[in-house]
mmCIF file with all atom_site columns, C-alpha atoms and ligand atoms in Angstrom:
data_model
loop_
_atom_site.group_PDB
_atom_site.id
_atom_site.type_symbol
_atom_site.label_atom_id
_atom_site.label_alt_id
_atom_site.label_comp_id
_atom_site.label_asym_id
_atom_site.label_entity_id
_atom_site.label_seq_id
_atom_site.pdbx_PDB_ins_code
_atom_site.Cartn_x
_atom_site.Cartn_y
_atom_site.Cartn_z
_atom_site.occupancy
_atom_site.B_iso_or_equiv
_atom_site.pdbx_formal_charge
_atom_site.auth_seq_id
_atom_site.auth_comp_id
_atom_site.auth_asym_id
_atom_site.auth_atom_id
_atom_site.pdbx_PDB_model_num
ATOM   1   C CA . UNK M 1 1   ? 38.698 -56.415 3.211   1.00 58.00 ? 1420 UNK M CA 1
ATOM   2   C CA . UNK M 1 2   ? 35.490 -53.787 2.625   1.00 66.00 ? 1421 UNK M CA 1
ATOM   3   C CA . UNK M 1 3   ? 37.750 -51.140 5.766   1.00 93.00 ? 1422 UNK M CA 1
ATOM   4   C CA . UNK M 1 4   ? 40.548 -49.760 6.483   1.00 97.00 ? 1423 UNK M CA 1
ATOM   5   C CA . UNK M 1 5   ? 42.091 -49.178 10.070  1.00 97.00 ? 1424 UNK M CA 1
ATOM   6   C CA . UNK M 1 6   ? 44.612 -46.248 9.105   1.00 98.00 ? 1425 UNK M CA 1
ATOM   7   C CA . UNK M 1 7   ? 45.545 -45.119 11.923  1.00 98.00 ? 1426 UNK M CA 1
ATOM   8   C CA . UNK M 1 8   ? 48.020 -48.419 12.354  1.00 98.00 ? 1427 UNK M CA 1
ATOM   9   C CA . UNK M 1 9   ? 49.550 -47.677 8.895   1.00 98.00 ? 1428 UNK M CA 1
ATOM   10  C CA . UNK M 1 10  ? 50.278 -44.521 9.746   1.00 98.00 ? 1429 UNK M CA 1
ATOM   11  C CA . UNK M 1 11  ? 51.980 -45.216 13.433  1.00 99.00 ? 1430 UNK M CA 1
ATOM   12  C CA . UNK M 1 12  ? 53.891 -47.595 11.806  1.00 99.00 ? 1431 UNK M CA 1
ATOM   13  C CA . UNK M 1 13  ? 54.698 -45.318 9.143   1.00 99.00 ? 1432 UNK M CA 1
ATOM   14  C CA . UNK M 1 14  ? 55.909 -42.626 11.928  1.00 99.00 ? 1433 UNK M CA 1
ATOM   15  C CA . UNK M 1 15  ? 57.647 -45.250 13.241  1.00 99.00 ? 1434 UNK M CA 1
ATOM   16  C CA . UNK M 1 16  ? 60.112 -46.212 10.410  1.00 98.00 ? 1435 UNK M CA 1
ATOM   17  C CA . UNK M 1 17  ? 60.755 -42.462 10.183  1.00 99.00 ? 1436 UNK M CA 1
ATOM   18  C CA . UNK M 1 18  ? 62.719 -42.529 12.655  1.00 98.00 ? 1437 UNK M CA 1
ATOM   19  C CA . UNK M 1 19  ? 65.303 -45.240 11.501  1.00 98.00 ? 1438 UNK M CA 1
ATOM   20  C CA . UNK M 1 20  ? 65.245 -43.693 8.087   1.00 99.00 ? 1439 UNK M CA 1
ATOM   21  C CA . UNK M 1 21  ? 69.153 -43.559 7.409   1.00 99.00 ? 1440 UNK M CA 1
ATOM   22  C CA . UNK M 1 22  ? 68.917 -39.732 5.313   1.00 98.00 ? 1441 UNK M CA 1
ATOM   23  C CA . UNK M 1 23  ? 72.180 -38.309 6.462   1.00 98.00 ? 1442 UNK M CA 1
ATOM   24  C CA . UNK M 1 24  ? 72.711 -37.179 2.561   1.00 98.00 ? 1443 UNK M CA 1
ATOM   25  C CA . UNK M 1 25  ? 68.613 -35.512 1.789   1.00 98.00 ? 1444 UNK M CA 1
ATOM   26  C CA . UNK M 1 26  ? 67.756 -35.428 5.629   1.00 98.00 ? 1445 UNK M CA 1
ATOM   27  C CA . UNK M 1 27  ? 64.432 -36.229 4.491   1.00 98.00 ? 1446 UNK M CA 1
ATOM   28  C CA . UNK M 1 28  ? 62.973 -38.804 6.326   1.00 99.00 ? 1447 UNK M CA 1
ATOM   29  C CA . UNK M 1 29  ? 60.534 -41.496 4.958   1.00 99.00 ? 1448 UNK M CA 1
ATOM   30  C CA . UNK M 1 30  ? 58.138 -44.435 6.616   1.00 99.00 ? 1449 UNK M CA 1
ATOM   31  C CA . UNK M 1 31  ? 56.114 -46.180 4.888   1.00 99.00 ? 1450 UNK M CA 1
ATOM   32  C CA . UNK M 1 32  ? 53.731 -48.217 6.095   1.00 99.00 ? 1451 UNK M CA 1
ATOM   33  C CA . UNK M 1 33  ? 51.236 -51.365 3.874   1.00 99.00 ? 1452 UNK M CA 1
ATOM   34  C CA . UNK M 1 34  ? 48.997 -53.084 4.537   1.00 98.00 ? 1453 UNK M CA 1
ATOM   35  C CA . UNK M 1 35  ? 48.849 -57.222 3.377   1.00 98.00 ? 1454 UNK M CA 1
ATOM   36  C CA . UNK M 1 36  ? 45.693 -58.822 2.235   1.00 98.00 ? 1455 UNK M CA 1
ATOM   37  C CA . UNK M 1 37  ? 45.867 -61.342 5.791   1.00 98.00 ? 1456 UNK M CA 1
ATOM   38  C CA . UNK M 1 38  ? 45.990 -58.452 7.678   1.00 98.00 ? 1457 UNK M CA 1
ATOM   39  C CA . UNK M 1 39  ? 49.974 -57.942 7.600   1.00 98.00 ? 1458 UNK M CA 1
ATOM   40  C CA . UNK M 1 40  ? 51.858 -54.786 8.809   1.00 98.00 ? 1459 UNK M CA 1
ATOM   41  C CA . UNK M 1 41  ? 55.204 -54.305 6.467   1.00 99.00 ? 1460 UNK M CA 1
ATOM   42  C CA . UNK M 1 42  ? 57.053 -51.131 6.457   1.00 99.00 ? 1461 UNK M CA 1
ATOM   43  C CA . UNK M 1 43  ? 60.290 -49.353 5.826   1.00 99.00 ? 1462 UNK M CA 1
ATOM   44  C CA . UNK M 1 44  ? 62.536 -46.473 5.485   1.00 99.00 ? 1463 UNK M CA 1
ATOM   45  C CA . UNK M 1 45  ? 64.379 -44.767 3.507   1.00 99.00 ? 1464 UNK M CA 1
ATOM   46  C CA . UNK M 1 46  ? 68.057 -45.969 2.889   1.00 98.00 ? 1465 UNK M CA 1
ATOM   47  C CA . UNK M 1 47  ? 70.562 -43.668 1.662   1.00 98.00 ? 1466 UNK M CA 1
ATOM   48  C CA . UNK M 1 48  ? 74.539 -43.864 0.398   1.00 98.00 ? 1467 UNK M CA 1
ATOM   49  C CA . UNK M 1 49  ? 77.664 -41.743 -0.230  1.00 98.00 ? 1468 UNK M CA 1
ATOM   50  C CA . UNK M 1 50  ? 77.074 -42.844 -4.353  1.00 98.00 ? 1469 UNK M CA 1
ATOM   51  C CA . UNK M 1 51  ? 73.456 -40.752 -3.986  1.00 98.00 ? 1470 UNK M CA 1
ATOM   52  C CA . UNK M 1 52  ? 71.739 -42.543 -6.941  1.00 97.00 ? 1471 UNK M CA 1
ATOM   53  C CA . UNK M 1 53  ? 72.018 -45.811 -5.447  1.00 98.00 ? 1472 UNK M CA 1
ATOM   54  C CA . UNK M 1 54  ? 69.724 -45.205 -2.502  1.00 98.00 ? 1473 UNK M CA 1
ATOM   55  C CA . UNK M 1 55  ? 66.662 -47.196 -1.319  1.00 98.00 ? 1474 UNK M CA 1
ATOM   56  C CA . UNK M 1 56  ? 63.254 -44.980 -1.307  1.00 98.00 ? 1475 UNK M CA 1
ATOM   57  C CA . UNK M 1 57  ? 60.528 -46.289 1.965   1.00 99.00 ? 1476 UNK M CA 1
ATOM   58  C CA . UNK M 1 58  ? 59.084 -48.764 -0.235  1.00 98.00 ? 1477 UNK M CA 1
ATOM   59  C CA . UNK M 1 59  ? 62.250 -50.688 -1.754  1.00 98.00 ? 1478 UNK M CA 1
ATOM   60  C CA . UNK M 1 60  ? 62.404 -50.833 1.732   1.00 98.00 ? 1479 UNK M CA 1
ATOM   61  C CA . UNK M 1 61  ? 59.007 -52.401 2.930   1.00 99.00 ? 1480 UNK M CA 1
ATOM   62  C CA . UNK M 1 62  ? 58.252 -54.373 -0.111  1.00 98.00 ? 1481 UNK M CA 1
ATOM   63  C CA . UNK M 1 63  ? 61.465 -56.146 0.675   1.00 98.00 ? 1482 UNK M CA 1
ATOM   64  C CA . UNK M 1 64  ? 59.892 -56.404 3.829   1.00 98.00 ? 1483 UNK M CA 1
ATOM   65  C CA . UNK M 1 65  ? 56.443 -58.434 2.182   1.00 99.00 ? 1484 UNK M CA 1
ATOM   66  C CA . UNK M 1 66  ? 58.261 -60.695 0.190   1.00 98.00 ? 1485 UNK M CA 1
ATOM   67  C CA . UNK M 1 67  ? 60.627 -61.748 2.659   1.00 98.00 ? 1486 UNK M CA 1
ATOM   68  C CA . UNK M 1 68  ? 58.006 -62.387 5.265   1.00 98.00 ? 1487 UNK M CA 1
ATOM   69  C CA . UNK M 1 69  ? 55.913 -64.350 3.200   1.00 98.00 ? 1488 UNK M CA 1
ATOM   70  C CA . UNK M 1 70  ? 54.407 -62.063 0.523   1.00 98.00 ? 1489 UNK M CA 1
ATOM   71  C CA . UNK M 1 71  ? 50.752 -61.242 -0.167  1.00 98.00 ? 1490 UNK M CA 1
ATOM   72  C CA . UNK M 1 72  ? 48.884 -58.339 -2.087  1.00 98.00 ? 1491 UNK M CA 1
ATOM   73  C CA . UNK M 1 73  ? 49.407 -55.232 -0.272  1.00 98.00 ? 1492 UNK M CA 1
ATOM   74  C CA . UNK M 1 74  ? 45.466 -53.226 0.471   1.00 98.00 ? 1493 UNK M CA 1
ATOM   75  C CA . UNK M 1 75  ? 47.018 -50.414 1.478   1.00 99.00 ? 1494 UNK M CA 1
ATOM   76  C CA . UNK M 1 76  ? 49.769 -47.721 1.827   1.00 99.00 ? 1495 UNK M CA 1
ATOM   77  C CA . UNK M 1 77  ? 50.681 -44.744 3.399   1.00 99.00 ? 1496 UNK M CA 1
ATOM   78  C CA . UNK M 1 78  ? 53.450 -42.911 3.197   1.00 99.00 ? 1497 UNK M CA 1
ATOM   79  C CA . UNK M 1 79  ? 55.226 -39.644 5.626   1.00 99.00 ? 1498 UNK M CA 1
ATOM   80  C CA . UNK M 1 80  ? 57.554 -37.792 5.846   1.00 99.00 ? 1499 UNK M CA 1
ATOM   81  C CA . UNK M 1 81  ? 59.747 -36.760 9.514   1.00 98.00 ? 1500 UNK M CA 1
ATOM   82  C CA . UNK M 1 82  ? 57.058 -34.836 9.793   1.00 98.00 ? 1501 UNK M CA 1
ATOM   83  C CA . UNK M 1 83  ? 54.478 -37.047 9.936   1.00 98.00 ? 1502 UNK M CA 1
ATOM   84  C CA . UNK M 1 84  ? 52.795 -35.777 6.724   1.00 98.00 ? 1503 UNK M CA 1
ATOM   85  C CA . UNK M 1 85  ? 51.323 -37.359 4.487   1.00 99.00 ? 1504 UNK M CA 1
ATOM   86  C CA . UNK M 1 86  ? 53.862 -37.423 1.087   1.00 99.00 ? 1505 UNK M CA 1
ATOM   87  C CA . UNK M 1 87  ? 53.460 -39.434 -2.554  1.00 98.00 ? 1506 UNK M CA 1
ATOM   88  C CA . UNK M 1 88  ? 55.502 -42.348 -3.932  1.00 98.00 ? 1507 UNK M CA 1
ATOM   89  C CA . UNK M 1 89  ? 57.745 -41.040 -6.537  1.00 98.00 ? 1508 UNK M CA 1
ATOM   90  C CA . UNK M 1 90  ? 57.292 -42.148 -9.818  1.00 98.00 ? 1509 UNK M CA 1
ATOM   91  C CA . UNK M 1 91  ? 59.538 -45.527 -9.757  1.00 98.00 ? 1510 UNK M CA 1
ATOM   92  C CA . UNK M 1 92  ? 57.646 -46.399 -5.622  1.00 98.00 ? 1511 UNK M CA 1
ATOM   93  C CA . UNK M 1 93  ? 54.454 -46.528 -7.807  1.00 98.00 ? 1512 UNK M CA 1
ATOM   94  C CA . UNK M 1 94  ? 55.866 -48.804 -9.649  1.00 98.00 ? 1513 UNK M CA 1
ATOM   95  C CA . UNK M 1 95  ? 56.405 -51.526 -7.480  1.00 98.00 ? 1514 UNK M CA 1
ATOM   96  C CA . UNK M 1 96  ? 53.391 -50.747 -5.594  1.00 98.00 ? 1515 UNK M CA 1
ATOM   97  C CA . UNK M 1 97  ? 51.499 -52.037 -8.720  1.00 98.00 ? 1516 UNK M CA 1
ATOM   98  C CA . UNK M 1 98  ? 53.632 -55.063 -8.459  1.00 98.00 ? 1517 UNK M CA 1
ATOM   99  C CA . UNK M 1 99  ? 51.965 -56.205 -5.318  1.00 98.00 ? 1518 UNK M CA 1
ATOM   100 C CA . UNK M 1 100 ? 49.381 -54.169 -4.974  1.00 98.00 ? 1519 UNK M CA 1
ATOM   101 C CA . UNK M 1 101 ? 47.740 -52.940 -8.768  1.00 98.00 ? 1520 UNK M CA 1
ATOM   102 C CA . UNK M 1 102 ? 45.324 -50.968 -9.348  1.00 98.00 ? 1521 UNK M CA 1
ATOM   103 C CA . UNK M 1 103 ? 42.466 -51.570 -6.289  1.00 98.00 ? 1522 UNK M CA 1
ATOM   104 C CA . UNK M 1 104 ? 45.423 -51.355 -3.703  1.00 98.00 ? 1523 UNK M CA 1
ATOM   105 C CA . UNK M 1 105 ? 44.739 -48.462 -2.077  1.00 98.00 ? 1524 UNK M CA 1
ATOM   106 C CA . UNK M 1 106 ? 47.083 -44.680 -0.691  1.00 98.00 ? 1525 UNK M CA 1
ATOM   107 C CA . UNK M 1 107 ? 46.293 -42.023 1.108   1.00 98.00 ? 1526 UNK M CA 1
ATOM   108 C CA . UNK M 1 108 ? 47.800 -39.173 -0.656  1.00 98.00 ? 1527 UNK M CA 1
ATOM   109 C CA . UNK M 1 109 ? 47.429 -35.413 -0.169  1.00 98.00 ? 1528 UNK M CA 1
ATOM   110 C CA . UNK M 1 110 ? 44.011 -35.457 -2.070  1.00 98.00 ? 1529 UNK M CA 1
ATOM   111 C CA . UNK M 1 111 ? 42.860 -37.402 0.409   1.00 98.00 ? 1530 UNK M CA 1
ATOM   112 C CA . UNK M 1 112 ? 42.862 -41.938 0.043   1.00 98.00 ? 1531 UNK M CA 1
ATOM   113 C CA . UNK M 1 113 ? 43.228 -42.844 -4.141  1.00 98.00 ? 1532 UNK M CA 1
ATOM   114 C CA . UNK M 1 114 ? 43.218 -46.139 -6.362  1.00 98.00 ? 1533 UNK M CA 1
ATOM   115 C CA . UNK M 1 115 ? 46.473 -46.893 -7.374  1.00 98.00 ? 1534 UNK M CA 1
ATOM   116 C CA . UNK M 1 116 ? 45.122 -46.692 -10.420 1.00 98.00 ? 1535 UNK M CA 1
ATOM   117 C CA . UNK M 1 117 ? 44.385 -42.634 -10.258 1.00 98.00 ? 1536 UNK M CA 1
ATOM   118 C CA . UNK M 1 118 ? 48.122 -42.014 -9.306  1.00 98.00 ? 1537 UNK M CA 1
ATOM   119 C CA . UNK M 1 119 ? 49.636 -44.205 -11.692 1.00 98.00 ? 1538 UNK M CA 1
ATOM   120 C CA . UNK M 1 120 ? 47.221 -44.535 -14.864 1.00 98.00 ? 1539 UNK M CA 1
ATOM   121 C CA . UNK M 1 121 ? 48.195 -46.318 -17.521 1.00 98.00 ? 1540 UNK M CA 1
ATOM   122 C CA . UNK M 1 122 ? 50.222 -48.749 -15.752 1.00 98.00 ? 1541 UNK M CA 1
ATOM   123 C CA . UNK M 1 123 ? 53.052 -50.876 -17.230 1.00 97.00 ? 1542 UNK M CA 1
ATOM   124 C CA . UNK M 1 124 ? 52.888 -54.443 -15.430 1.00 96.00 ? 1543 UNK M CA 1
ATOM   125 C CA . UNK M 1 125 ? 52.581 -57.872 -15.218 1.00 95.00 ? 1544 UNK M CA 1
ATOM   126 C CA . UNK M 1 126 ? 49.388 -58.491 -16.925 1.00 94.00 ? 1545 UNK M CA 1
ATOM   127 C CA . UNK M 1 127 ? 51.636 -57.035 -20.019 1.00 95.00 ? 1546 UNK M CA 1
ATOM   128 C CA . UNK M 1 128 ? 54.623 -59.403 -19.731 1.00 94.00 ? 1547 UNK M CA 1
ATOM   129 C CA . UNK M 1 129 ? 52.530 -61.884 -19.960 1.00 90.00 ? 1548 UNK M CA 1
ATOM   130 C CA . UNK M 1 130 ? 50.818 -60.405 -23.979 1.00 76.00 ? 1549 UNK M CA 1
ATOM   131 C CA . UNK M 1 131 ? 54.246 -59.967 -24.922 1.00 71.00 ? 1550 UNK M CA 1
HETATM 132 N N1 . THU O 2 .   ? 62.265 -41.142 -0.610  1.00 78.83 ? 2719 THU O N1 1
HETATM 133 C C1 . THU O 2 .   ? 61.783 -42.283 -0.169  1.00 78.83 ? 2719 THU O C1 1
HETATM 134 O O1 . THU O 2 .   ? 62.287 -42.776 0.039   1.00 78.83 ? 2719 THU O O1 1
HETATM 135 N N2 . THU O 2 .   ? 59.965 -42.386 -1.248  1.00 78.83 ? 2719 THU O N2 1
HETATM 136 C C2 . THU O 2 .   ? 59.589 -41.629 -1.815  1.00 78.83 ? 2719 THU O C2 1
HETATM 137 O O2 . THU O 2 .   ? 58.670 -41.898 -2.726  1.00 78.83 ? 2719 THU O O2 1
HETATM 138 C C3 . THU O 2 .   ? 60.476 -41.140 -2.387  1.00 78.83 ? 2719 THU O C3 1
HETATM 139 C C4 . THU O 2 .   ? 61.555 -40.394 -1.416  1.00 78.83 ? 2719 THU O C4 1
HETATM 140 C C5 . THU O 2 .   ? 63.638 -41.023 -0.138  1.00 78.83 ? 2719 THU O C5 1
HETATM 141 C C6 . THU O 2 .   ? 64.298 -41.095 -1.535  1.00 78.83 ? 2719 THU O C6 1
HETATM 142 C C7 . THU O 2 .   ? 65.915 -39.988 -0.104  1.00 78.83 ? 2719 THU O C7 1
HETATM 143 O O3 . THU O 2 .   ? 66.860 -41.099 0.476   1.00 78.83 ? 2719 THU O O3 1
HETATM 144 C C8 . THU O 2 .   ? 64.796 -38.668 0.022   1.00 78.83 ? 2719 THU O C8 1
HETATM 145 O O4 . THU O 2 .   ? 63.477 -39.641 -0.068  1.00 78.83 ? 2719 THU O O4 1
HETATM 146 C C9 . THU O 2 .   ? 64.911 -37.393 -1.046  1.00 78.83 ? 2719 THU O C9 1
HETATM 147 O O5 . THU O 2 .   ? 64.839 -37.540 -2.287  1.00 78.83 ? 2719 THU O O5 1
#
């Protein structure tokens, strides 16, 4: 997949922010990912009265990916409630790494970066194979 059509990913991510359940932080997040078969998967954050139980938007996106048949993420865009690009938190970079790997592209406030630029020296599936 040579050229990424980013606009549909931004549209899907923004649409997801409107479904976010964020009554505690007041900080809706939406994320969308392009899959290597052309699907677009997406998610929103889902908070909980037990704050630490909160699901980040990327958790929902990965669940959408796997439940929808799997595949590899090739491009991801995460936005806040104003549609501005945000960085996935550290835990969610690890989630994207598992399902996209080093080549997966990510929109960031500093432009498009590869996953191995935003999660250098990542721990991943290959490390377990070497055990
Ligand atoms: N959040 C995400 O959904 N993804 C991230 O990568 C960063 C943080 C959510 C979790 C919480 O509901 C809210 O943003 C504030 O931390």
